[in-house]
Short mmCIF file of C-alpha atoms in Angstrom, two decimals:
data_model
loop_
_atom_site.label_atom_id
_atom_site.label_comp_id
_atom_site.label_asym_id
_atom_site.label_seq_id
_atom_site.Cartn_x
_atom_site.Cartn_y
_atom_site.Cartn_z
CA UNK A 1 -94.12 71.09 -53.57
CA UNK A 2 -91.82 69.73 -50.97
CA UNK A 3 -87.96 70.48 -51.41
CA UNK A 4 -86.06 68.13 -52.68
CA UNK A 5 -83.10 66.07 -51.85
CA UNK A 6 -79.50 68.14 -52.09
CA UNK A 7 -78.15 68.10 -55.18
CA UNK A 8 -80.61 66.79 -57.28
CA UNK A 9 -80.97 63.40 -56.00
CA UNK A 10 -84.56 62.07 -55.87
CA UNK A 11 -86.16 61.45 -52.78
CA UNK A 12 -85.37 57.62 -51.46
CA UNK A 13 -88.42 54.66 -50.32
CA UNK A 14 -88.13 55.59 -46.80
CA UNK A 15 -88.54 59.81 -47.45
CA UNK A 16 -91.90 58.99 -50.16
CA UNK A 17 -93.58 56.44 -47.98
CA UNK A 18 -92.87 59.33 -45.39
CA UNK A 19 -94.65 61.88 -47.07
CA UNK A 20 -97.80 59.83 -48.19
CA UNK A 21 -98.09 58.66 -44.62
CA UNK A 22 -97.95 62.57 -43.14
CA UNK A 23 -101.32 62.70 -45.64
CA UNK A 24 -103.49 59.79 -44.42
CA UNK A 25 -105.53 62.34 -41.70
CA UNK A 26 -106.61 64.85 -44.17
CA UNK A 27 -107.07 61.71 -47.00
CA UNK A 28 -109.37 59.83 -44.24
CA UNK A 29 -110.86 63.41 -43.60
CA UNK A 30 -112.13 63.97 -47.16
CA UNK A 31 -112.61 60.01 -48.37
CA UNK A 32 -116.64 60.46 -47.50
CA UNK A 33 -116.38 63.15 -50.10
CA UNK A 34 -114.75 62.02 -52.78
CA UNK A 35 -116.83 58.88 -52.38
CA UNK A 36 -120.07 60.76 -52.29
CA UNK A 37 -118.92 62.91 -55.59
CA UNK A 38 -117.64 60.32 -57.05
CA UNK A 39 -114.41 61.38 -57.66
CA UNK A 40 -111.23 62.69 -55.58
CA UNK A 41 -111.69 65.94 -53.66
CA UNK A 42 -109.36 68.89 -54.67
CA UNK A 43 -108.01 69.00 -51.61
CA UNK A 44 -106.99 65.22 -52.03
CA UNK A 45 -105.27 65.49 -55.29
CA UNK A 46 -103.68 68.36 -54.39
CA UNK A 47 -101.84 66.86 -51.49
CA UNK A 48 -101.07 64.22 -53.11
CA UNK A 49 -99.19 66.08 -55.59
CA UNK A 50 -98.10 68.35 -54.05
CA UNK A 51 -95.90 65.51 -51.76
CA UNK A 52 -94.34 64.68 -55.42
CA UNK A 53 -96.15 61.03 -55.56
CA UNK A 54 -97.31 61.61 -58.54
CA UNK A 55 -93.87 61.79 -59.77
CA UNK A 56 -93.04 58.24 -58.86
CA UNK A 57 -92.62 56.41 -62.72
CA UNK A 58 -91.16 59.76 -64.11
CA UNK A 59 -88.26 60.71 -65.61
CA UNK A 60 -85.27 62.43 -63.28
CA UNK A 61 -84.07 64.38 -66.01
CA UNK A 62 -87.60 65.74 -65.99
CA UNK A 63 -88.21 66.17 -62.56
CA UNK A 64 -89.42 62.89 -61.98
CA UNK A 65 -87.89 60.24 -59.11
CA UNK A 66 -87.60 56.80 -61.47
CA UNK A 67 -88.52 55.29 -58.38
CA UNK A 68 -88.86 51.11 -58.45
CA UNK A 69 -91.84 49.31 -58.18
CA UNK A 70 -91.79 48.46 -54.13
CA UNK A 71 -91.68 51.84 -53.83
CA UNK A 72 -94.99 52.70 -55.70
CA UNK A 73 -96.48 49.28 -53.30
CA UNK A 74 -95.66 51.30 -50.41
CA UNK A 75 -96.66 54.49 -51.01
CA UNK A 76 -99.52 53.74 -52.53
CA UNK A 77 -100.44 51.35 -49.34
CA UNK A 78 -99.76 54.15 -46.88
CA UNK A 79 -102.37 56.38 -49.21
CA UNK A 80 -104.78 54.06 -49.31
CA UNK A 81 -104.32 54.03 -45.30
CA UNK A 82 -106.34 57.23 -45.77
CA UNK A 83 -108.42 56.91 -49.04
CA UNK A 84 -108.74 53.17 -50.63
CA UNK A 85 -109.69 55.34 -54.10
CA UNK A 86 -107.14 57.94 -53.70
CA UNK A 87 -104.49 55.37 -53.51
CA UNK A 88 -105.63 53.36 -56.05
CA UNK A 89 -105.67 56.92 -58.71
CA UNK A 90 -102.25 57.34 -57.32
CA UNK A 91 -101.23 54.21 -58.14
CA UNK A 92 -102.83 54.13 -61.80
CA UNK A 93 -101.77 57.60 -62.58
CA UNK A 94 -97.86 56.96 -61.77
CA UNK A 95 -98.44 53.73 -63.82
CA UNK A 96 -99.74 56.06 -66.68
CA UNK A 97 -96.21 58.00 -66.43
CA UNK A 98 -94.51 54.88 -66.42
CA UNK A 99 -95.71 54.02 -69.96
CA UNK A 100 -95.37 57.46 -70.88
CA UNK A 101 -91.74 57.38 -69.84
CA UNK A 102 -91.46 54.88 -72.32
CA UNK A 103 -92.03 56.96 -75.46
CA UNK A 104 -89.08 58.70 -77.19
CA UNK A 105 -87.99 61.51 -75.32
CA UNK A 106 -89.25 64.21 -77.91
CA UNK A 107 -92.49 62.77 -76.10
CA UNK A 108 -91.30 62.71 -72.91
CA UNK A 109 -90.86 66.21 -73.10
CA UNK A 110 -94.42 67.37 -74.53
CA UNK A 111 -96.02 65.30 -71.14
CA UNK A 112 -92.90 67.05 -69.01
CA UNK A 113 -90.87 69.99 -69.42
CA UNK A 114 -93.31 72.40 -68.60
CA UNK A 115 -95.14 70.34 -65.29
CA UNK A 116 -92.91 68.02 -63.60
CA UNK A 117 -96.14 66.82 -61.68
CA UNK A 118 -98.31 65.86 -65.18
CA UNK A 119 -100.18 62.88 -64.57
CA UNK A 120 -100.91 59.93 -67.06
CA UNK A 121 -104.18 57.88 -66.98
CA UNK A 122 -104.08 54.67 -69.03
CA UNK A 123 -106.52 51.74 -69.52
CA UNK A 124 -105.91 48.27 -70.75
CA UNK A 125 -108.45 46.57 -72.78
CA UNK A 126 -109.68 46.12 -76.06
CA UNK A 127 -108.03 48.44 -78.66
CA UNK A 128 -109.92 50.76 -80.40
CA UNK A 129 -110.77 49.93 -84.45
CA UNK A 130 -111.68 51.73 -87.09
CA UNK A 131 -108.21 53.70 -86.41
CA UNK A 132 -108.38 55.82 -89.83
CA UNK A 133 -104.07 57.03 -90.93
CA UNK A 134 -103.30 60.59 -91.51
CA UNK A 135 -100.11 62.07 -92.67
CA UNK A 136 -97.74 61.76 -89.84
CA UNK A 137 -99.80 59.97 -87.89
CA UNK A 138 -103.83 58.71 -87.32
CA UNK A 139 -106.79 59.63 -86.83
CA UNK A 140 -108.06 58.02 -83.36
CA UNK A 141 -111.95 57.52 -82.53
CA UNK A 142 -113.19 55.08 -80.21
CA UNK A 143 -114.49 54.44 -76.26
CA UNK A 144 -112.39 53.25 -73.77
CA UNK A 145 -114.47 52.23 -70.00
CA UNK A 146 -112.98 52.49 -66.91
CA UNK A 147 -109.90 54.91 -67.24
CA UNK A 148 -109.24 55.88 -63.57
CA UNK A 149 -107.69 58.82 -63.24
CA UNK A 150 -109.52 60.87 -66.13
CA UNK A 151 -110.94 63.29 -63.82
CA UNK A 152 -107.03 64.10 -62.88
CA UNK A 153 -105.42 63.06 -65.75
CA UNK A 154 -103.25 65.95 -68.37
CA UNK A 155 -102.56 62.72 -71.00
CA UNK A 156 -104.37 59.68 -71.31
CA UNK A 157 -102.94 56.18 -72.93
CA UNK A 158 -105.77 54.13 -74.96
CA UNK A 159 -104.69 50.97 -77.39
CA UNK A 160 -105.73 51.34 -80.72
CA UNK A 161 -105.40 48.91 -83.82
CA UNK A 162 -103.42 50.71 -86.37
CA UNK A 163 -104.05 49.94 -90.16
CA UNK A 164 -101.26 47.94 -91.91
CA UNK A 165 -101.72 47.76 -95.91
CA UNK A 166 -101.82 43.32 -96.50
CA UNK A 167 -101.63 43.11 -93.18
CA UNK A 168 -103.33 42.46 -89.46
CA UNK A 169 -103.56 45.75 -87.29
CA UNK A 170 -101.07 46.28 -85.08
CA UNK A 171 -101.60 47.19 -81.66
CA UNK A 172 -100.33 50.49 -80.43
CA UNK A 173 -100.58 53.09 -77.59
CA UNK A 174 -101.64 56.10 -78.28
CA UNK A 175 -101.31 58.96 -75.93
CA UNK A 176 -103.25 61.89 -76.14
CA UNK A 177 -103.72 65.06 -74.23
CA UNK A 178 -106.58 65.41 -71.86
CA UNK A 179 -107.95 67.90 -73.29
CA UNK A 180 -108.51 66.72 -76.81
CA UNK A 181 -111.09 63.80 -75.55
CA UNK A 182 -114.08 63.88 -73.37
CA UNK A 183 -115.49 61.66 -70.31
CA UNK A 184 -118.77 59.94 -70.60
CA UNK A 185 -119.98 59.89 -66.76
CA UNK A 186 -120.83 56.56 -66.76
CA UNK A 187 -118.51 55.61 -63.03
CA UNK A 188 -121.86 54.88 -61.05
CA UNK A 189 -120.59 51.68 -58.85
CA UNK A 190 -121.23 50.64 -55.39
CA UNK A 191 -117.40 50.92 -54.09
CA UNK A 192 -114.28 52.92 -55.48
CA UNK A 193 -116.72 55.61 -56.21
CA UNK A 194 -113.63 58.26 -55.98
CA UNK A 195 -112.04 56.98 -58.70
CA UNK A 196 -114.39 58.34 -61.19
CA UNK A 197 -113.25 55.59 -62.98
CA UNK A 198 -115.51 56.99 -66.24
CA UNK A 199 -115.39 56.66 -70.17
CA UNK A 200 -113.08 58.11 -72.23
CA UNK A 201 -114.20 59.24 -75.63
CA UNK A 202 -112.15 60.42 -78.76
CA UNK A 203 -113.92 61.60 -81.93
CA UNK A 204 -111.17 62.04 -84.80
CA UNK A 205 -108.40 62.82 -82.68
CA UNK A 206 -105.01 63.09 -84.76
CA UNK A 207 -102.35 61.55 -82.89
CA UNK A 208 -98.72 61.86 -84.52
CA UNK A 209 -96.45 59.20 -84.84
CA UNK A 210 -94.30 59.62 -82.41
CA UNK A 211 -97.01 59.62 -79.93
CA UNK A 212 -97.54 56.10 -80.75
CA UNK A 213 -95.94 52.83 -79.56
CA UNK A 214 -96.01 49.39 -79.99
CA UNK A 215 -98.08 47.12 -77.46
CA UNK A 216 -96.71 44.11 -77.96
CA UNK A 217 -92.89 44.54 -78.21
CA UNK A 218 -93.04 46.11 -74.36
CA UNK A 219 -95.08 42.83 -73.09
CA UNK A 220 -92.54 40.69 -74.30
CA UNK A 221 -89.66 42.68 -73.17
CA UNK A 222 -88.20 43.49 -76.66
CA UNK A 223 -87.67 46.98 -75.94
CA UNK A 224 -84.27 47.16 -77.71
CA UNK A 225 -84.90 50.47 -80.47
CA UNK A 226 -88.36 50.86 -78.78
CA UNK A 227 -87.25 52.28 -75.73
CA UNK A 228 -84.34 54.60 -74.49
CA UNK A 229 -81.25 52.11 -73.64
CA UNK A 230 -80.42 54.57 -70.88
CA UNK A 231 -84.12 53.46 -69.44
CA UNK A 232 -84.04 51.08 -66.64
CA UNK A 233 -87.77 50.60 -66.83
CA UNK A 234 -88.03 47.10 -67.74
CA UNK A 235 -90.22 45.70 -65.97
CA UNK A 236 -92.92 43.44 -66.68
CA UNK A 237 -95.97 46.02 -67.42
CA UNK A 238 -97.81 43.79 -65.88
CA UNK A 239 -96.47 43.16 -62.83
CA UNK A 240 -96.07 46.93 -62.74
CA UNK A 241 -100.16 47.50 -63.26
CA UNK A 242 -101.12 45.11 -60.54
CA UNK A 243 -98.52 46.86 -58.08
CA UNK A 244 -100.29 50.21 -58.22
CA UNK A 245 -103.88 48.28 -57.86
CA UNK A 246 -102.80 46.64 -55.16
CA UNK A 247 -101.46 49.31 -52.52
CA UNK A 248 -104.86 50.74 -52.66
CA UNK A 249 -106.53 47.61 -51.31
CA UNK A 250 -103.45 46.74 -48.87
CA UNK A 251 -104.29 50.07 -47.43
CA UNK A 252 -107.72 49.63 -46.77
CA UNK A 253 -107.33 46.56 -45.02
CA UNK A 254 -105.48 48.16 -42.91
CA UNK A 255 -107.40 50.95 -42.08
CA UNK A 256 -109.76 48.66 -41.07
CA UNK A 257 -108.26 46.26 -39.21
CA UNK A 258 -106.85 49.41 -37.09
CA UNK A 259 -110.30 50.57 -36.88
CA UNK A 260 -111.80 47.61 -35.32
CA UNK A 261 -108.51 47.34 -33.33
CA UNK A 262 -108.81 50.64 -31.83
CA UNK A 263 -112.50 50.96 -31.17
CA UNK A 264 -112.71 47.07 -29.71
CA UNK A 265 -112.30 48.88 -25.72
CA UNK A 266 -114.73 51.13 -26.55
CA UNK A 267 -117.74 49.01 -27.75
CA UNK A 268 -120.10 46.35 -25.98
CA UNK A 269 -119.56 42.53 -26.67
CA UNK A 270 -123.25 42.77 -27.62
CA UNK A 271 -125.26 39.44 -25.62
CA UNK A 272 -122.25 38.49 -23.44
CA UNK A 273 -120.72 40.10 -19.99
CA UNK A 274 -117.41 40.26 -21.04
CA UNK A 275 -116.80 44.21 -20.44
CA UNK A 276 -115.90 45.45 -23.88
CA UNK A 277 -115.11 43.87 -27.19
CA UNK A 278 -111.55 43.79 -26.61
CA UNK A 279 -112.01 41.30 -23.77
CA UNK A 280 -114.23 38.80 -26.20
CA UNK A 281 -112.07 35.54 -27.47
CA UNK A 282 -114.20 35.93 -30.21
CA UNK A 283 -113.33 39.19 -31.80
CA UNK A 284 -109.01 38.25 -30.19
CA UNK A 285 -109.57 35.68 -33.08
CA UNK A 286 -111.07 37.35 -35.51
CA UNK A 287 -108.41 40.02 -35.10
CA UNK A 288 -105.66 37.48 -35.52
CA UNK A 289 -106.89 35.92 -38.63
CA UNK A 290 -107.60 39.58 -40.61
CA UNK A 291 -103.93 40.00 -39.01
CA UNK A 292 -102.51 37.33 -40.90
CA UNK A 293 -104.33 37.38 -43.82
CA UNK A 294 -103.32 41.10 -44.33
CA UNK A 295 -99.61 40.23 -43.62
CA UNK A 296 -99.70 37.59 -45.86
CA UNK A 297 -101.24 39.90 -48.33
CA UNK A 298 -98.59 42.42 -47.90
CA UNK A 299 -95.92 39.72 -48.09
CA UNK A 300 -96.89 38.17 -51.42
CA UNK A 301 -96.90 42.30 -53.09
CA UNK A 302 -94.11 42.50 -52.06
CA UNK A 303 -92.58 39.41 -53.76
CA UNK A 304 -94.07 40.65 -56.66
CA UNK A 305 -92.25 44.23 -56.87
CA UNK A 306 -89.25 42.74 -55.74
CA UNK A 307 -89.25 40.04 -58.28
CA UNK A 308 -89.35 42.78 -60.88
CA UNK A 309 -87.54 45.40 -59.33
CA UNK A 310 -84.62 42.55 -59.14
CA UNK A 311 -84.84 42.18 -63.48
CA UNK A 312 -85.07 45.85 -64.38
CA UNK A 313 -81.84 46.24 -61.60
CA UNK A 314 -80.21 43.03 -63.72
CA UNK A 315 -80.90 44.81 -67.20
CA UNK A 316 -83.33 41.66 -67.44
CA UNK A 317 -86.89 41.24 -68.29
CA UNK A 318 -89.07 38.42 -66.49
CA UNK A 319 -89.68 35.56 -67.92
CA UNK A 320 -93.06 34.08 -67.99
CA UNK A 321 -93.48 31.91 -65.40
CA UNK A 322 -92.31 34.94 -62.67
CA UNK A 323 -94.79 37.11 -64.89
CA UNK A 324 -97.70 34.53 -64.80
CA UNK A 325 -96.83 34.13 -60.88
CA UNK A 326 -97.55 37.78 -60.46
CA UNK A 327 -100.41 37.69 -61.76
CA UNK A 328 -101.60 34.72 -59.89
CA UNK A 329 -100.10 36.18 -56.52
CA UNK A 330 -101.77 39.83 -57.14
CA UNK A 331 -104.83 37.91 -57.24
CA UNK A 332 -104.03 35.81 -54.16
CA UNK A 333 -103.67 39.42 -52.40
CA UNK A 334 -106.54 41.22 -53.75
CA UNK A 335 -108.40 38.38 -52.36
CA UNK A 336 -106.67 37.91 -48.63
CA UNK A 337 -107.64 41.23 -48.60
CA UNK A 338 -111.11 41.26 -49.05
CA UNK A 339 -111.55 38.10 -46.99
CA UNK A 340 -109.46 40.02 -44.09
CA UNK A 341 -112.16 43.16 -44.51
CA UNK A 342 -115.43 40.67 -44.14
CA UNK A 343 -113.58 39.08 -40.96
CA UNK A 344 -113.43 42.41 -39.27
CA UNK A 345 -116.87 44.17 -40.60
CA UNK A 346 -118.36 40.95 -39.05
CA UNK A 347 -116.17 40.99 -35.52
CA UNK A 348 -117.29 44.80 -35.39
CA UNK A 349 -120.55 44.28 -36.15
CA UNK A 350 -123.61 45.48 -37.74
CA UNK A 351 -123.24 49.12 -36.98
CA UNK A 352 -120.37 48.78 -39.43
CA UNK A 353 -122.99 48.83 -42.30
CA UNK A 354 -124.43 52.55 -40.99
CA UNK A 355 -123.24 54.71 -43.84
CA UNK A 356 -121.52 57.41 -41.31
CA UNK A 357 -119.34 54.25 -40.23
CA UNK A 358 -116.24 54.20 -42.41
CA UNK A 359 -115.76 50.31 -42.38
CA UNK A 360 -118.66 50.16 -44.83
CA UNK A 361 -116.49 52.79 -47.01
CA UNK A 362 -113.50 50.45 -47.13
CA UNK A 363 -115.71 47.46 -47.12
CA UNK A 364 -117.69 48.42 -50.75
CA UNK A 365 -113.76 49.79 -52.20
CA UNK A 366 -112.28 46.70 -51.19
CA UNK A 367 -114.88 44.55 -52.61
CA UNK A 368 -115.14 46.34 -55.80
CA UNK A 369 -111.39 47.13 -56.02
CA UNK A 370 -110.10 43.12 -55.86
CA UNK A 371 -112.62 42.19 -58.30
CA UNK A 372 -110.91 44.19 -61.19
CA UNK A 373 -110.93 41.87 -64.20
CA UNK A 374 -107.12 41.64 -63.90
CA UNK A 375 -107.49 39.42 -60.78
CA UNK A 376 -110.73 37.70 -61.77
CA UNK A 377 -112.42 35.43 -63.79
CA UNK A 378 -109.83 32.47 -63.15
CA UNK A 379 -107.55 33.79 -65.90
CA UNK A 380 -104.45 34.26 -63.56
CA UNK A 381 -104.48 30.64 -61.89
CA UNK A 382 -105.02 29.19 -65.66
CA UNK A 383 -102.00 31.47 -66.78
CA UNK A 384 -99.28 30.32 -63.81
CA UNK A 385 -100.84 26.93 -63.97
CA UNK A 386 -99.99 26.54 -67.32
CA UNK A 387 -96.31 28.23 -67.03
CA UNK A 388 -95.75 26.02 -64.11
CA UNK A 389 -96.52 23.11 -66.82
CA UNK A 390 -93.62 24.66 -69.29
CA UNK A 391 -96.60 25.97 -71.64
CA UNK A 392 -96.87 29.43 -72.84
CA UNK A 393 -99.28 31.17 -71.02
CA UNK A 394 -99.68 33.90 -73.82
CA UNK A 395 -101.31 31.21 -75.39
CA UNK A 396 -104.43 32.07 -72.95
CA UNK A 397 -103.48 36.06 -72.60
CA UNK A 398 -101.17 38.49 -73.75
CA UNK A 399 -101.75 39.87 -69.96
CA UNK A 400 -98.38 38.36 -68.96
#
C-alpha cells in the first residue's frame, strides 16, 4: 500500500488519478488474460488495491479517502486506459463501498476496521421475494445476475423485499459477507469478459437488522435518521452508479484512439500511394471525429459528477430533472463512445478484428459495456424528457 498523505489527510484528485495512471502498462499487459479467464488477473486486482483505489467511496475514519464523484470518473478512466473491465470492477466495487458507507457505523465497522481496502459489490435490479423474518433480522434467499465484482468482492449488496404484516414489502439492501453466498458461473459474454460479472446466490442467509437499509428513502434523498448527518455522501445514487460505469468505457476509447493514433506511421494506406496511414485524409478525419466524439464524451461525465459533487458540497440532494439529465447524458456518453471505437476499428482496418490485436479487445468491452440496461432501452430519454415537461419521471422509474 502506498504511504499516505502527512498527517492523515487523504490523498487529493490529482495524487489518485496519478497512481491509477502509473498502472495502465501492467493493466494493458494482463487485459488479454483477464479477458480470456474471464475475470481480473491477480496481478490486476492487486495493483489496483494496492494504489488505495479501492478506497475511493470509503470512510476516512476507516481508512478510506471520501473522495467525490469526479474523482472516481477519473480514476476509473485512467484504469480503463489499461483494462476497459478492470476499470469498470473498480468503478462498481468503490460504488459498492459507497452504499456501504451508508449503513450505521456499527456496520461500517464489520466491512472496515479490520481491512481498510474491503471491497463492496452491489447490483441493482429486481429485489429478491420470498424474504422469510427471523429474530433480529431475515432470512435472505434469492438470485441476483450480473454482480460485477463478485469474484473480488468481501460484502455484496442485493435488494430484497422485506415482509411488512397488512402491508406491501418494503424494499431494502441487504449486505452480506462474501463468503456466506455463492456465484453461479453464468458471465459467458462476448465483451467485458473480466468482469466476471456472474450470479450471486443466497440460500437462507440471516442478515441482521442493522445490515439492512431502506431503498427508497436514499433515491429520494431523505436520508435524514437513515444516514450519518456527519456523511456528506448525498449524492444522487444514481448519478453515482453511472459515474463508475462510465470511466471504464471513457478509457477504452481512449486506448484506442491512441492506438490507431500511434500505429497510423507505421501501417500501409492499403490500395492508395500515400506512404503510410498517417498521410491518408481519410484516416486525418476519421481521427478527428473519434477525437471529438470522445471529448465530448468526457465532457458530458464530467457534467454529471460535477453536478452532483456540487449538491453533496451544498448539503443538497438533486432534484429530478438534474437526476433524469444524468441519466440521459450517461447514456449520451456510453454511446459517443462506442460510435468513437467503430470510427477507429474501421480507419485501422480489418486486422483490427485478429484476436492478438487489442482494438478488437476494447471494441467487444465497449460494445457490451454501453449497452448496460442503465443506458438502454430508451428509458433515460423518456425519463429527462418527461422532467424537462415538469412531470415526475419516477412515474416511469425509480432509477432517478
Amino acid at each position: 500500500m502506498q504511504s499516505e498523505a502527512v498527517n492523515g489527510v487523504a490523498p487529493g484528485r490529482e495524487e489518485l488519478v496519478a497512481r491509477a495512471a502509473a498502472l495502465r502498462a501492467g493493466l494493458w499487459e494482463d487485459a488479454p488474460q483477464s479477458d480470456g479467464a474471464r475475470r481480473l488477473t491477480g496481478r490486476s486486482i492487486d495493483a489496483v488495491t494496492g494504489a488505495g483505489l479501492m478506497r475511493l467511496m470509503t470512510p476516512q475514519r476507516l481508512g478510506g479517502y471520501a473522495s467525490d464523484i469526479r474523482t472516481l470518473l477519473e480514476v476509473a478512466t485512467e484504469v480503463g486506459r489499461g483494462c476497459s473491465s478492470t476499470a469498470w470492477i473498480t468503478g462498481v466495487l468503490n460504488a459498492g463501498n459507497f452504499v456501504a458507507s451508508l449503513f450505521p457505523r456499527q456496520v461500517q465497522d464489520e466491512v472496515w476496521s479490520l481491512n481498510p481496502d474491503a471491497r463492496t459489490a452491489l447490483v441493482l435490479g429486481m429485489p429478491a421475494r420470498g424474504i422469510e423474518t427471523a429474530d433480529g433480522g431475515v432470512l435472505v434467499t434469492g438470485e441476483w445476475a450480473y454482480v460485477s465484482g463478485s469474484l473480488h468482492a468481501d460484502w455484496v449488496g442485493v435488494l430484497i423485499a422485506v415482509p411488512v404484516p397488512g402491508a406491501d414489502p418494503v424494499v431494502h439492501f441487504a449486505l452480506m459477507r462474501a463468503d456466506e453466498v455463492q456465484i453461479k458461473d453464468t458471465w459467458h459474454f462476448a465483451g467485458m469478459r473480466g468482469t466476471g460479472s456472474n450470479t450471486v446466490v443466497a440460500a437462507g442467509v440471516f442478515v441482521p437488522e442493522r445490515r439492512l437499509l431502506p431503498y427508497l428513502p436514499l433515491l429520494n434523498g431523505e436520508t435524514d435518521g437513515v444516514v450519518d448527518p456527519a456523511h456528506r455522501y448525498r449524492n444522487s445514487l444514481v448519478g453515482l452508479f453511472s459515474i463508475g460505469l462510465l470511466g471504464s468505457l471513457l478509457g477504452g476509447a481512449t486506448a484506442a484512439f491512441d492506438f490507431v493514433r500511434e500505429q497510423a506511421p507505421k501501417r500501409p494506406a492499403a490500395g492508395s500511394r500515400y506512404a503510410n496511414q498517417a498521410e491518408s485524409p481519410s484516416l486525418q478525419l476519421d481521427l478527428a471525429e473519434a477525437a471529438t466524439k470522445i471529448e465530448t464524451a468526457k465532457l458530458l461525465a464530467g457534467k454529471i459528477a460535477d453536478a452532483a459533487d456540487e449538491a453533496a458540497y451544498a448539503g443538497e440532494f438533486a432534484d429530478v430533472l438534474v437526476r433524469a439529465a444524468a441519466r440521459q447524458y450517461s447514456t449520451q456518453v456510453a454511446q459517443l463512445c462506442r460510435e468513437a471505437v467503430d470510427i477507429l476499428m474501421t480507419a485501422y482496418g480489418s486486422s483490427a478484428f485478429n484476436e492478438a490485436n487489442p482494438l478488437q479487445r476494447i471494441w467487444r468491452d465497449v460494445n457490451v459495456g454501453s449497452r448496460h440496461a442503465g443506458f438502454g432501452m430508451g428509458i433515460p430519454q423518456q425519463l429527462y424528457g418527461r422532467a424537462l415537461v415538469g412531470r415526475d419521471p419516477r412515474e416511469i422509474s425509480l432509477l432517478v
